[in-house]
Coordinates of C-alpha atoms in Angstrom, one line a residue:
M189 CA 22.8 51.5 109.7
S190 CA 19.7 53.8 109.4
W191 CA 19.8 57.6 109.4
V192 CA 16.8 59.8 109.8
D193 CA 16.3 63.4 108.6
T194 CA 15.3 65.6 111.5
R195 CA 15.8 69.0 113.0
L196 CA 17.8 70.3 115.9
K197 CA 14.7 70.8 118.1
H198 CA 13.7 67.1 117.7
L199 CA 17.0 66.0 119.2
C200 CA 16.6 68.2 122.2
V201 CA 14.2 68.4 125.2
D202 CA 13.1 71.9 124.1
T203 CA 13.5 74.5 121.4
G204 CA 16.3 76.4 123.2
Q205 CA 16.8 78.6 126.2
Y206 CA 18.2 82.1 126.1
G207 CA 20.8 83.1 128.7
L208 CA 20.6 85.7 131.4
N209 CA 20.2 89.3 130.4
V210 CA 22.8 91.0 132.7
S211 CA 25.1 93.9 132.2
A212 CA 28.7 94.2 133.1
D213 CA 27.9 96.4 136.1
Q214 CA 26.0 93.4 137.6
Y215 CA 29.2 91.2 137.7
S216 CA 30.3 90.1 141.1
P217 CA 33.7 88.9 142.5
S218 CA 31.9 85.7 143.6
G219 CA 28.7 83.8 143.0
V220 CA 27.8 81.7 139.9
R221 CA 30.1 81.8 137.0
L222 CA 28.5 83.4 133.9
I223 CA 29.7 82.0 130.6
R224 CA 29.8 84.6 127.9
T225 CA 30.5 84.4 124.1
S226 CA 33.9 85.8 124.7
D227 CA 34.7 83.0 127.1
I228 CA 34.4 80.4 124.3
S229 CA 37.3 80.0 122.0
S230 CA 37.2 79.0 118.3
D231 CA 38.3 75.5 119.2
G232 CA 35.4 75.0 121.6
S233 CA 37.3 75.4 124.8
L234 CA 36.4 77.5 127.8
S235 CA 38.6 80.3 129.2
A236 CA 40.3 79.7 132.5
P237 CA 38.2 80.1 135.7
E238 CA 40.3 83.1 136.8
D239 CA 39.4 84.9 133.5
G240 CA 35.7 84.4 134.0
V241 CA 33.0 86.6 135.6
H242 CA 30.3 85.9 138.2
V243 CA 26.9 87.0 139.1
D244 CA 25.6 87.0 142.7
V245 CA 21.9 86.5 141.9
V246 CA 19.4 83.7 142.2
V247 CA 19.7 81.5 139.1
E248 CA 16.6 79.7 138.1
P249 CA 16.9 76.0 137.1
R250 CA 16.3 76.7 133.4
H251 CA 19.4 78.9 133.4
R252 CA 21.6 76.3 135.2
L253 CA 23.9 74.4 132.9
R254 CA 24.3 70.6 133.0
P255 CA 27.1 68.6 131.5
G256 CA 26.3 67.7 127.9
D257 CA 24.3 70.9 127.2
V258 CA 25.3 72.6 123.9
L259 CA 25.6 76.4 123.8
L260 CA 25.3 78.2 120.5
S261 CA 26.3 81.9 120.0
R262 CA 23.6 84.0 118.4
S263 CA 25.6 87.2 117.9
G264 CA 29.2 88.2 117.3
T265 CA 30.8 84.8 117.0
L266 CA 27.7 83.6 115.2
G267 CA 27.4 79.8 115.1
R268 CA 30.2 79.1 117.5
S269 CA 29.2 76.1 119.7
F270 CA 30.3 74.8 123.1
L271 CA 29.8 71.4 124.8
V272 CA 29.3 72.0 128.5
P273 CA 31.9 69.9 130.5
C274 CA 31.4 68.4 133.9
E275 CA 33.3 71.2 135.6
A276 CA 30.7 73.8 134.3
N277 CA 27.9 72.0 136.0
G278 CA 25.5 74.5 137.7
Q279 CA 27.1 77.5 136.0
T280 CA 24.9 79.9 134.0
F281 CA 25.2 81.6 130.6
A282 CA 24.8 85.1 129.1
G283 CA 22.0 86.4 126.9
F284 CA 23.9 86.1 123.6
L285 CA 24.1 82.3 124.1
I286 CA 21.3 79.8 123.6
R287 CA 21.3 76.5 125.5
F288 CA 20.1 73.3 123.8
R289 CA 19.7 70.3 126.0
P290 CA 20.0 66.9 124.1
R291 CA 17.3 64.2 124.8
S292 CA 18.4 61.2 126.8
D293 CA 18.7 59.1 123.7
V294 CA 20.9 61.5 121.9
D295 CA 24.7 61.6 122.5
P296 CA 25.6 65.2 123.4
R297 CA 29.0 64.9 121.7
F298 CA 27.3 63.9 118.4
L299 CA 25.0 66.9 118.6
Y300 CA 27.9 69.2 119.4
Y301 CA 29.9 67.9 116.4
A302 CA 26.8 68.2 114.2
T303 CA 26.6 71.9 115.0
Q304 CA 30.1 72.3 113.8
S305 CA 29.5 70.6 110.4
L306 CA 29.6 72.6 107.2
P307 CA 25.9 72.3 106.3
F308 CA 24.9 73.5 109.8
Q309 CA 27.3 76.5 109.7
E310 CA 26.3 77.4 106.1
V311 CA 22.7 77.6 107.1
V312 CA 23.5 79.9 110.0
H313 CA 25.6 82.3 108.1
S314 CA 23.6 82.4 104.9
E315 CA 20.4 83.1 106.8
A316 CA 22.1 85.7 108.9
V317 CA 23.4 87.5 105.8
A318 CA 20.0 87.3 104.1
S319 CA 18.3 88.9 107.1
T320 CA 21.0 91.7 107.2
I321 CA 21.1 91.3 111.0
Q322 CA 24.0 89.3 112.5
N323 CA 21.8 87.8 115.1
F324 CA 20.4 84.2 115.1
N325 CA 17.5 83.4 117.4
A326 CA 16.5 80.1 119.1
E327 CA 13.7 79.4 116.7
R328 CA 15.9 79.6 113.7
Y329 CA 18.6 77.4 115.3
S330 CA 16.1 74.8 116.4
N331 CA 14.7 74.4 112.9
I332 CA 18.0 73.7 111.2
A333 CA 17.9 70.3 109.4
L334 CA 20.2 67.5 110.6
R335 CA 20.7 63.8 110.0
A336 CA 21.0 61.4 112.9
P337 CA 21.6 57.7 113.3
E338 CA 20.6 55.5 116.2
A339 CA 22.2 56.2 119.6
A340 CA 24.8 53.4 119.4
E341 CA 26.1 54.8 116.1
Q342 CA 26.1 58.4 117.5
R343 CA 28.4 57.2 120.3
R344 CA 30.7 55.5 117.8
I345 CA 30.9 58.6 115.6
A346 CA 31.5 60.8 118.7
D347 CA 34.3 58.5 120.0
F348 CA 35.9 58.5 116.5
L349 CA 35.7 62.3 116.2
N350 CA 37.1 62.8 119.7
A351 CA 40.2 60.8 118.8
E352 CA 40.7 62.2 115.3
T353 CA 40.0 65.9 116.1
A354 CA 42.3 65.6 119.1
R355 CA 45.1 64.6 116.7
I356 CA 44.4 67.5 114.4
D357 CA 44.1 69.9 117.3
Q358 CA 47.5 68.8 118.6
L359 CA 49.1 69.5 115.2
T360 CA 47.4 72.9 115.1
L361 CA 48.7 73.7 118.5
K362 CA 52.3 72.8 117.5
R363 CA 52.0 75.2 114.5
R364 CA 50.8 78.0 116.7
Q365 CA 53.7 77.4 119.1
M366 CA 56.1 77.5 116.1
R367 CA 54.5 80.8 114.9
S368 CA 55.0 82.3 118.3
L369 CA 58.6 81.3 118.4
L370 CA 59.1 82.7 114.9
A371 CA 57.6 86.0 115.9
L372 CA 59.9 86.2 118.9
K373 CA 62.9 85.3 116.7
R374 CA 61.9 87.9 114.1
E375 CA 61.7 90.6 116.7
R376 CA 65.1 89.7 118.1
V377 CA 66.6 89.7 114.6
I378 CA 65.2 93.2 113.9
E379 CA 66.3 94.5 117.3
S380 CA 69.9 93.2 116.9
T381 CA 70.3 94.3 113.3
L382 CA 69.0 97.8 114.0
G383 CA 71.5 98.0 116.8
L384 CA 69.1 99.6 119.2
E385 CA 70.9 98.4 122.3
R386 CA 74.1 99.9 121.0
A387 CA 72.2 103.1 120.2
R388 CA 71.1 103.4 123.8
T389 CA 74.6 103.1 125.2
T390 CA 76.3 105.4 122.7
D391 CA 73.8 108.3 123.1
C392 CA 72.9 108.5 119.4
L393 CA 69.2 108.5 120.1
V394 CA 67.4 111.7 119.2
P395 CA 63.8 112.7 119.0
L396 CA 62.2 111.8 115.7
K397 CA 61.2 115.5 115.0
Y398 CA 64.9 116.3 114.5
L399 CA 65.5 113.7 111.8
V400 CA 62.4 114.2 109.6
D401 CA 60.9 117.0 107.5
G402 CA 57.6 116.9 109.4
V403 CA 55.1 115.0 111.4
T404 CA 51.4 115.8 110.9
V405 CA 48.0 114.0 111.2
G406 CA 45.4 113.1 108.7
I407 CA 41.7 114.0 108.8
V408 CA 40.6 113.5 112.4
V409 CA 36.9 114.5 112.2
T410 CA 35.3 113.7 108.8
P411 CA 31.8 115.0 108.1
A412 CA 29.6 112.2 106.8
K413 CA 28.9 114.3 103.7
W414 CA 32.5 113.7 102.6
Y415 CA 32.1 110.0 102.2
V416 CA 30.9 108.8 98.8
E417 CA 29.8 105.3 97.6
A418 CA 31.6 105.5 94.3
G419 CA 34.1 107.8 92.6
G420 CA 35.7 110.5 94.6
T421 CA 39.2 110.3 96.0
P422 CA 40.5 107.2 97.9
A423 CA 41.4 107.7 101.5
L424 CA 43.6 105.5 103.7
R425 CA 42.5 104.5 107.3
G426 CA 44.0 102.7 110.2
L427 CA 42.3 99.5 109.2
N428 CA 44.4 99.5 106.0
V429 CA 47.7 99.8 107.8
K430 CA 49.6 96.8 109.2
P431 CA 53.2 96.7 110.4
G432 CA 55.2 97.1 107.2
F433 CA 52.2 96.7 104.9
I434 CA 49.3 98.7 103.5
S435 CA 46.2 97.0 102.1
T436 CA 44.6 98.9 99.3
G437 CA 41.7 96.6 98.7
D438 CA 39.1 98.3 100.8
L439 CA 39.9 102.0 100.8
V440 CA 37.1 104.4 101.5
H441 CA 36.4 107.3 99.2
I442 CA 35.7 111.0 100.0
S443 CA 34.2 113.7 97.9
A444 CA 36.2 116.3 96.0
E445 CA 35.2 118.9 98.6
G446 CA 36.6 116.8 101.4
H447 CA 39.8 116.2 99.5
A448 CA 40.2 119.9 98.6
E449 CA 39.8 121.0 102.3
N450 CA 42.5 118.7 103.6
L451 CA 45.7 119.5 101.9
K452 CA 47.9 118.6 104.8
S453 CA 46.6 115.0 105.0
R454 CA 47.4 114.2 101.4
L455 CA 50.1 111.5 101.2
N456 CA 53.3 111.4 99.2
A457 CA 55.0 108.2 98.1
G458 CA 57.7 107.5 100.7
D459 CA 55.8 109.0 103.6
V460 CA 55.5 106.7 106.7
V461 CA 52.0 106.4 108.1
V462 CA 51.4 105.4 111.7
V463 CA 48.2 104.1 113.2
R464 CA 46.8 106.3 116.0
T465 CA 44.1 104.1 117.4
G466 CA 43.5 100.4 117.8
Q467 CA 46.8 98.8 116.7
A468 CA 48.5 102.0 117.7
G469 CA 52.0 102.4 116.3
A470 CA 51.7 100.1 113.3
A471 CA 53.8 101.8 110.6
A472 CA 54.2 101.4 106.9
V473 CA 55.7 103.2 103.9
V474 CA 53.3 104.8 101.5
P475 CA 53.7 103.1 98.0
A476 CA 53.8 105.0 94.7
E477 CA 50.2 104.0 93.8
L478 CA 48.9 105.9 96.9
D479 CA 50.7 109.1 96.1
G480 CA 48.2 112.0 96.4
V481 CA 45.5 110.2 98.3
N482 CA 44.1 111.4 101.6
C483 CA 44.3 109.7 105.0
I484 CA 42.0 109.6 107.9
D485 CA 43.1 109.6 111.6
L486 CA 46.7 108.5 110.7
I487 CA 50.0 110.2 111.8
V488 CA 52.0 111.1 108.7
V489 CA 55.8 111.2 108.9
R490 CA 57.7 112.9 106.0
P491 CA 61.2 111.5 106.3
G492 CA 63.4 113.9 104.2
R493 CA 67.1 113.3 103.5
K494 CA 68.3 112.3 107.0
I495 CA 66.4 109.1 107.3
S496 CA 65.4 106.2 105.1
P497 CA 61.6 105.5 105.0
R498 CA 62.2 101.8 105.1
Y499 CA 64.7 102.1 108.0
L500 CA 62.1 104.2 109.9
Q501 CA 59.4 101.7 109.2
Y502 CA 61.6 98.9 110.7
V503 CA 62.4 101.0 113.8
L504 CA 58.8 102.1 114.4
N505 CA 57.5 98.5 114.1
S506 CA 60.2 97.1 116.5
G507 CA 59.5 96.1 120.1
Y508 CA 61.6 99.1 121.2
A509 CA 59.3 101.7 119.6
S510 CA 56.1 99.7 120.4
A511 CA 56.9 99.9 124.1
R512 CA 57.3 103.7 123.9
I513 CA 54.2 104.1 121.9
A514 CA 52.2 102.1 124.4
E515 CA 53.7 104.1 127.2
H516 CA 52.4 107.4 125.7
S517 CA 49.1 106.1 124.4
V518 CA 45.9 107.3 126.1
G519 CA 42.3 106.2 126.2
S520 CA 40.4 103.9 128.5
I521 CA 38.7 101.9 125.7
Q522 CA 41.4 101.7 123.1
A523 CA 44.9 103.0 122.6
H524 CA 45.2 106.5 121.1
F525 CA 48.5 108.0 120.1
N526 CA 49.0 111.7 119.3
V527 CA 51.4 113.7 117.1
G528 CA 53.2 115.3 120.0
A529 CA 54.2 112.0 121.5
M530 CA 55.2 110.7 118.0
K531 CA 57.7 113.6 117.6
Q532 CA 59.4 112.7 120.8
I533 CA 60.1 109.0 120.1
P534 CA 63.9 108.5 120.3
I535 CA 65.3 107.3 117.0
P536 CA 69.0 106.2 116.2
S537 CA 70.8 109.1 114.4
I538 CA 73.1 107.2 112.1
P539 CA 74.4 107.9 108.6
R540 CA 72.0 107.3 105.7
T541 CA 74.5 104.8 104.1
E542 CA 74.4 102.7 107.3
Q543 CA 70.6 102.9 107.4
D544 CA 70.5 101.5 103.8
E545 CA 72.8 98.6 104.7
I546 CA 70.7 97.7 107.7
V547 CA 67.6 97.7 105.6
R548 CA 69.3 95.5 103.0
L549 CA 70.3 93.0 105.7
L550 CA 66.9 93.0 107.4
D551 CA 65.1 92.4 104.1
I552 CA 67.1 89.2 103.6
R553 CA 66.9 88.0 107.2
V554 CA 63.2 88.8 107.8
R555 CA 62.1 87.6 104.4
S556 CA 63.0 84.0 105.2
L557 CA 61.2 84.2 108.6
D558 CA 58.1 85.7 107.0
L559 CA 58.1 82.9 104.4
L560 CA 58.1 80.3 107.2
H561 CA 55.3 82.2 109.0
R562 CA 53.1 82.2 105.9
K563 CA 53.7 78.4 105.4
L564 CA 52.6 77.8 109.0
D565 CA 49.5 80.0 108.5
L566 CA 48.6 77.9 105.4
Q567 CA 49.2 74.7 107.2
E568 CA 46.9 75.8 110.1
Q569 CA 44.2 76.8 107.6
L570 CA 44.4 73.4 105.9
L571 CA 44.2 71.7 109.2
T572 CA 41.1 73.7 110.1
E573 CA 39.5 72.8 106.8
R574 CA 40.5 69.1 107.2
R575 CA 38.9 69.1 110.7
Q576 CA 35.6 70.5 109.5
A577 CA 35.5 68.2 106.5
L578 CA 36.1 65.2 108.7
I579 CA 33.4 66.2 111.1
T580 CA 30.9 66.9 108.3
A581 CA 31.6 63.5 106.6
A582 CA 31.2 61.7 109.9
V583 CA 28.0 63.3 111.2
T584 CA 26.2 63.1 107.8
G585 CA 27.0 59.4 107.3
Q586 CA 29.4 59.9 104.3
F587 CA 31.6 57.1 105.6
D588 CA 31.4 54.3 108.2
V589 CA 33.5 55.2 111.2
F590 CA 33.6 51.6 112.3
T591 CA 35.7 50.7 109.2
A592 CA 37.5 54.0 109.2
S593 CA 38.8 53.7 112.7
G594 CA 41.2 51.0 111.6
R595 CA 43.1 53.6 109.5
N596 CA 44.4 57.1 110.0
V597 CA 42.0 59.5 108.4
T598 CA 44.5 62.3 109.0
D599 CA 47.1 60.7 106.7
G600 CA 49.0 63.4 104.9
V601 CA 48.9 65.8 107.9
T602 CA 52.4 65.7 109.2
A603 CA 53.6 66.6 112.7

């Protein structure tokens, strides 16, 4: 079996074709479907036809897709590839995609898998980082080095990878389905343990403002001069806050002047911070190590004696509270939640001792579900790594797929 060192452009009929440069206001209810980067998922599949967009324009032959074409993303989801299926014949593609058309003696599936290999992806991302611009053009793609065997061997490799990656993809799908079921079970456990249904029927729900010492908001407009590269005072942002968790690894820093001018947005250990934009409503208790830091564009709830911070965190992250936050969020581009609406969220008014018991029970019940979720996350990550390692080994000739096809190369990956 002979392999040759080559480049992407030498396996294609040209050096790549950019897609149509059209804006969203040019989309049409009918016409030719326009495939965008957002229509291509990480597993290489295309979104459903009803989720696509169309353009009602004359599409030149060079912008018409054929089965077997390979699309590569040049911005955003950099390096993501897509093998055009028969059902996409005649469709067109957007400007942030580049079309590569394999030569007649090149198996399109082999070329597609080669673009997913680790060496190919490493070149894309390393060169993009080196240029400081997350944009990869056709010339750079077309000059990436590849190894390729004769056509018959390409077909064998593609057949082999079709079968083995399908097995891995099925295992990955099962784990995603299990994660979805776990998330649903977790929500139901929290709802039932909090007794929110009972609270609705017993009229013990009262606006949040009557149960806490105060509700305020962090720095909303921050002058650029307040940000500093090093030193200064740490400041918490919405990006740092997830439901029930605060990440302290990438805090921004503001100057002493900015810190001094914003006394009301300084955090105390035990405060509950709530995200206002993006993942609006995500809530977490401020840990001791963040006592005294500032916060930017976050709602700050100071619990006081009537309500447990951990109990409030569970309530605010429940589906019950999320629905009310979504109902009162505004903004056409992304959700935006304000202090006035936060103060009005109905919260169960129950004795502090009962709140503490609920938190104790939830910690036990949720911990086991979260452990299972993390295990599934790890398994999916390992499956993704196994998939790419298998593709890389096959398309670079590290093993003979003819002899490998008699055994299961996914041994050790359980269903």
